[in-house]
Amino acid sequence: DWGQDLQRLGEYVSDQHIRRISVDYFGLANPKYYLHDAYVPWDSTNKEAAHGWFAVSATNRQLAFGLGGHALPRELPPVPPGFKLGSYDWLKPNRPFARAGASIFIYRLP
């Protein structure tokens, strides 16, 4: 989950004619490069649930869902300031609508 599927997400957004998509992305690439004006930055520190189209990197999704008592793997970078484990509990009842490759989950939320 280091940006390999960000281009695939951009292609999906274009193919589906998605005008805006909130994205919680883990990686070094700039999502706006692939998503253009459809890109809406999002992260787990947002206090409310996302609505409409939402995409989240597998790493951020797992961290925000919580690790079920497991320790963080050593190879992960430090958790960003303000990042709250378990902060995507609102997303758990929703199933991904699609995936961009193996590392980005795409949701269509009410």
Coordinates of N, CA and C in Angstrom, one line a residue:
D1 N 0.8 -1.2 0.0 CA 0.0 0.0 0.0 C 0.9 1.2 0.0
W2 N 1.7 1.4 -1.0 CA 2.6 2.6 -1.1 C 2.3 3.4 -2.4
G3 N 1.1 3.4 -2.8 CA 0.7 4.2 -4.0 C 0.6 3.5 -5.3
Q4 N 0.8 2.2 -5.2 CA 0.7 1.4 -6.5 C -0.7 1.4 -7.1
D5 N -1.7 1.6 -6.3 CA -3.1 1.6 -6.8 C -3.7 2.9 -6.9
L6 N -3.0 4.0 -6.7 CA -3.6 5.3 -6.8 C -3.9 5.6 -8.2
Q7 N -3.1 5.2 -9.2 CA -3.4 5.4 -10.6 C -4.7 4.6 -10.9
R8 N -4.9 3.4 -10.4 CA -6.1 2.6 -10.7 C -7.3 3.3 -10.1
L9 N -7.2 4.0 -8.9 CA -8.3 4.7 -8.4 C -8.7 5.9 -9.3
G10 N -7.7 6.6 -9.8 CA -7.9 7.7 -10.8 C -8.7 7.2 -12.0
E11 N -8.3 6.0 -12.5 CA -8.9 5.4 -13.7 C -10.4 5.1 -13.4
Y12 N -10.6 4.5 -12.2 CA -12.0 4.1 -11.7 C -12.8 5.3 -11.6
V13 N -12.3 6.4 -11.0 CA -13.1 7.6 -10.8 C -13.5 8.2 -12.2
S14 N -12.5 8.2 -13.1 CA -12.8 8.7 -14.5 C -13.8 7.8 -15.2
D15 N -13.6 6.5 -15.1 CA -14.5 5.6 -15.8 C -15.9 5.7 -15.3
Q16 N -16.1 5.9 -14.0 CA -17.4 5.9 -13.4 C -18.0 7.3 -13.4
H17 N -17.3 8.3 -13.9 CA -17.7 9.7 -13.9 C -18.1 10.2 -12.5
I18 N -17.2 9.9 -11.6 CA -17.4 10.3 -10.2 C -16.8 11.8 -10.1
R19 N -17.7 12.7 -9.7 CA -17.3 14.1 -9.6 C -16.5 14.5 -8.4
R20 N -16.8 13.8 -7.3 CA -16.1 14.1 -6.0 C -15.9 12.8 -5.2
I21 N -14.7 12.6 -4.7 CA -14.5 11.4 -3.9 C -13.6 11.8 -2.7
S22 N -14.0 11.5 -1.5 CA -13.2 11.7 -0.3 C -12.2 10.6 -0.3
V23 N -10.9 10.9 0.0 CA -9.8 9.9 -0.1 C -8.9 10.0 1.2
D24 N -8.8 8.9 1.9 CA -7.8 8.8 3.0 C -6.7 7.9 2.4
Y25 N -5.7 8.5 2.0 CA -4.6 7.8 1.3 C -3.3 7.7 2.1
F26 N -2.7 6.5 2.0 CA -1.5 6.2 2.7 C -0.4 6.1 1.6
G27 N 0.5 7.0 1.6 CA 1.6 6.9 0.6 C 2.2 8.3 0.3
L28 N 3.2 8.3 -0.6 CA 3.9 9.5 -0.9 C 3.4 10.3 -2.1
A29 N 2.7 9.6 -3.0 CA 2.2 10.3 -4.2 C 1.1 11.3 -3.9
N30 N 0.9 12.2 -4.8 CA -0.2 13.2 -4.6 C -1.5 12.7 -5.2
P31 N -2.5 12.4 -4.4 CA -3.8 11.9 -5.0 C -4.4 12.9 -6.0
K32 N -4.2 14.2 -5.8 CA -4.7 15.1 -6.8 C -4.2 15.0 -8.2
Y33 N -3.0 14.5 -8.3 CA -2.4 14.2 -9.6 C -3.2 13.2 -10.4
Y34 N -3.7 12.2 -9.7 CA -4.5 11.2 -10.4 C -6.0 11.5 -10.4
L35 N -6.5 12.2 -9.4 CA -7.9 12.4 -9.3 C -8.4 13.8 -9.7
H36 N -7.5 14.7 -9.9 CA -7.8 16.0 -10.3 C -8.8 16.7 -9.4
D37 N -9.8 17.4 -9.9 CA -10.7 18.1 -9.1 C -11.7 17.2 -8.3
A38 N -11.7 15.9 -8.6 CA -12.6 15.0 -7.9 C -12.1 14.8 -6.5
Y39 N -10.8 15.0 -6.2 CA -10.1 14.7 -5.0 C -10.6 15.6 -3.8
V40 N -11.0 14.9 -2.7 CA -11.3 15.6 -1.5 C -10.5 15.0 -0.4
P41 N -9.5 15.7 0.2 CA -8.7 15.1 1.2 C -9.6 14.6 2.4
W42 N -9.2 13.5 3.0 CA -10.0 13.0 4.2 C -9.0 12.2 5.1
D43 N -9.2 12.2 6.3 CA -8.4 11.4 7.2 C -9.2 11.0 8.4
S44 N -8.6 10.1 9.2 CA -9.4 9.5 10.3 C -9.6 10.5 11.5
T45 N -9.0 11.7 11.4 CA -9.3 12.7 12.5 C -10.6 13.5 12.2
N46 N -11.2 13.3 11.0 CA -12.5 14.0 10.8 C -13.5 13.4 11.8
K47 N -14.3 14.3 12.3 CA -15.2 13.9 13.4 C -16.5 13.2 12.9
E48 N -16.8 13.5 11.7 CA -18.1 12.9 11.2 C -17.8 11.8 10.1
A49 N -18.8 11.0 9.8 CA -18.7 10.0 8.8 C -18.6 10.7 7.4
A50 N -18.0 10.0 6.5 CA -18.0 10.5 5.1 C -19.3 10.2 4.5
H51 N -19.6 10.9 3.4 CA -20.9 10.6 2.6 C -20.5 10.6 1.1
G52 N -21.3 9.9 0.4 CA -21.0 9.8 -1.1 C -19.9 8.8 -1.3
W53 N -19.0 9.1 -2.3 CA -17.9 8.3 -2.7 C -16.8 8.5 -1.7
F54 N -16.2 7.4 -1.2 CA -15.1 7.4 -0.2 C -14.1 6.3 -0.6
A55 N -12.8 6.7 -0.6 CA -11.8 5.7 -0.8 C -10.8 5.7 0.3
V56 N -10.3 4.6 0.7 CA -9.4 4.5 1.9 C -8.3 3.5 1.6
S57 N -7.1 3.8 1.8 CA -6.0 2.9 1.6 C -6.1 1.8 2.7
A58 N -5.7 0.6 2.3 CA -5.8 -0.6 3.2 C -5.1 -0.3 4.5
T59 N -4.0 0.3 4.5 CA -3.2 0.5 5.7 C -4.0 1.5 6.7
N60 N -4.5 2.6 6.1 CA -5.2 3.5 7.0 C -6.5 2.9 7.5
R61 N -7.2 2.1 6.6 CA -8.4 1.4 7.0 C -8.2 0.5 8.2
Q62 N -7.1 -0.3 8.1 CA -6.8 -1.2 9.2 C -6.5 -0.5 10.5
L63 N -5.6 0.5 10.4 CA -5.3 1.3 11.6 C -6.5 2.0 12.2
A64 N -7.4 2.6 11.3 CA -8.5 3.3 11.9 C -9.6 2.3 12.4
F65 N -9.6 1.1 11.9 CA -10.6 0.1 12.4 C -10.1 -0.4 13.7
G66 N -8.8 -0.3 14.0 CA -8.2 -0.8 15.2 C -7.6 -2.1 14.9
L67 N -6.7 -2.6 15.7 CA -6.0 -3.8 15.4 C -6.4 -5.0 16.3
G68 N -7.5 -4.9 17.0 CA -8.0 -6.0 17.8 C -7.0 -6.5 18.8
G69 N -6.3 -5.5 19.5 CA -5.4 -5.9 20.5 C -4.0 -6.3 20.0
H70 N -3.8 -6.3 18.7 CA -2.5 -6.6 18.2 C -1.6 -5.3 18.2
A71 N -0.3 -5.5 18.3 CA 0.6 -4.4 18.3 C 0.8 -3.9 16.9
L72 N 1.2 -2.7 16.7 CA 1.5 -2.2 15.4 C 2.8 -2.9 14.9
P73 N 2.8 -3.3 13.6 CA 4.0 -3.8 13.0 C 5.1 -2.8 13.0
R74 N 6.4 -3.3 13.3 CA 7.5 -2.4 13.3 C 7.8 -1.6 12.0
E75 N 7.5 -2.2 10.9 CA 7.8 -1.6 9.6 C 6.9 -0.5 9.2
L76 N 5.8 -0.3 10.0 CA 5.0 0.9 9.7 C 5.6 2.2 10.2
P77 N 5.4 3.3 9.5 CA 5.8 4.5 10.1 C 5.0 4.9 11.3
P78 N 5.5 5.8 12.2 CA 4.7 6.2 13.4 C 3.3 6.6 13.0
V79 N 2.4 6.4 13.9 CA 1.0 6.8 13.7 C 1.0 8.4 13.7
P80 N 0.4 9.0 12.7 CA 0.4 10.4 12.6 C -0.3 11.1 13.8
P81 N 0.2 12.3 14.1 CA -0.5 13.0 15.2 C -2.0 13.2 15.0
G82 N -2.7 12.9 16.1 CA -4.2 13.0 16.0 C -4.9 11.8 15.4
F83 N -4.1 10.8 14.9 CA -4.7 9.6 14.4 C -5.3 8.8 15.5
K84 N -6.5 8.4 15.3 CA -7.2 7.7 16.4 C -7.5 6.3 16.0
L85 N -6.9 5.3 16.7 CA -7.3 3.9 16.4 C -8.7 3.7 16.6
G86 N -9.4 3.0 15.8 CA -10.8 2.7 15.9 C -11.7 3.9 15.5
S87 N -11.2 4.9 14.8 CA -11.9 6.1 14.4 C -12.8 5.9 13.2
Y88 N -12.7 4.7 12.5 CA -13.6 4.4 11.4 C -14.7 3.4 11.8
D89 N -15.1 3.4 13.0 CA -16.1 2.4 13.4 C -17.4 2.7 12.6
W90 N -17.7 3.9 12.2 CA -18.8 4.2 11.4 C -18.8 3.5 10.0
L91 N -17.6 3.1 9.6 CA -17.5 2.5 8.3 C -17.7 1.0 8.3
K92 N -17.5 0.4 9.5 CA -17.6 -1.1 9.6 C -18.8 -1.7 9.1
P93 N -20.0 -1.2 9.3 CA -21.2 -1.8 8.7 C -21.3 -1.8 7.2
N94 N -20.5 -1.0 6.6 CA -20.5 -0.8 5.1 C -19.6 -1.7 4.4
R95 N -20.0 -2.3 3.3 CA -19.1 -3.1 2.5 C -18.5 -2.3 1.4
P96 N -17.3 -2.6 1.0 CA -16.7 -1.8 -0.1 C -17.5 -2.1 -1.4
F97 N -17.7 -1.0 -2.1 CA -18.4 -1.0 -3.4 C -17.5 -1.6 -4.5
A98 N -16.2 -1.3 -4.4 CA -15.2 -1.7 -5.4 C -13.8 -1.6 -4.7
R99 N -12.8 -2.0 -5.4 CA -11.5 -1.9 -5.0 C -10.6 -1.4 -6.2
A100 N -9.6 -0.5 -5.9 CA -8.7 -0.1 -6.8 C -7.4 -1.0 -6.6
G101 N -7.2 -2.0 -7.3 CA -6.1 -2.9 -7.1 C -6.4 -3.7 -5.8
A102 N -5.3 -3.9 -5.0 CA -5.4 -4.6 -3.8 C -5.4 -3.7 -2.6
S103 N -5.0 -2.4 -2.8 CA -4.7 -1.6 -1.6 C -5.6 -0.4 -1.3
I104 N -6.7 -0.2 -2.2 CA -7.6 0.9 -1.9 C -9.0 0.4 -2.0
F105 N -9.7 0.6 -0.9 CA -11.1 0.2 -0.8 C -12.0 1.4 -1.2
I106 N -13.0 1.2 -2.0 CA -13.9 2.2 -2.5 C -15.3 2.0 -2.0
Y107 N -15.9 3.0 -1.4 CA -17.2 2.9 -0.8 C -18.1 3.9 -1.5
R108 N -19.4 3.5 -1.5 CA -20.5 4.5 -1.9 C -21.4 4.6 -0.7
L109 N -21.3 5.7 0.0 CA -22.0 5.8 1.3 C -23.2 6.7 1.1
P110 N -24.2 6.5 2.0 CA -25.4 7.4 1.9 C -25.1 8.8 2.3

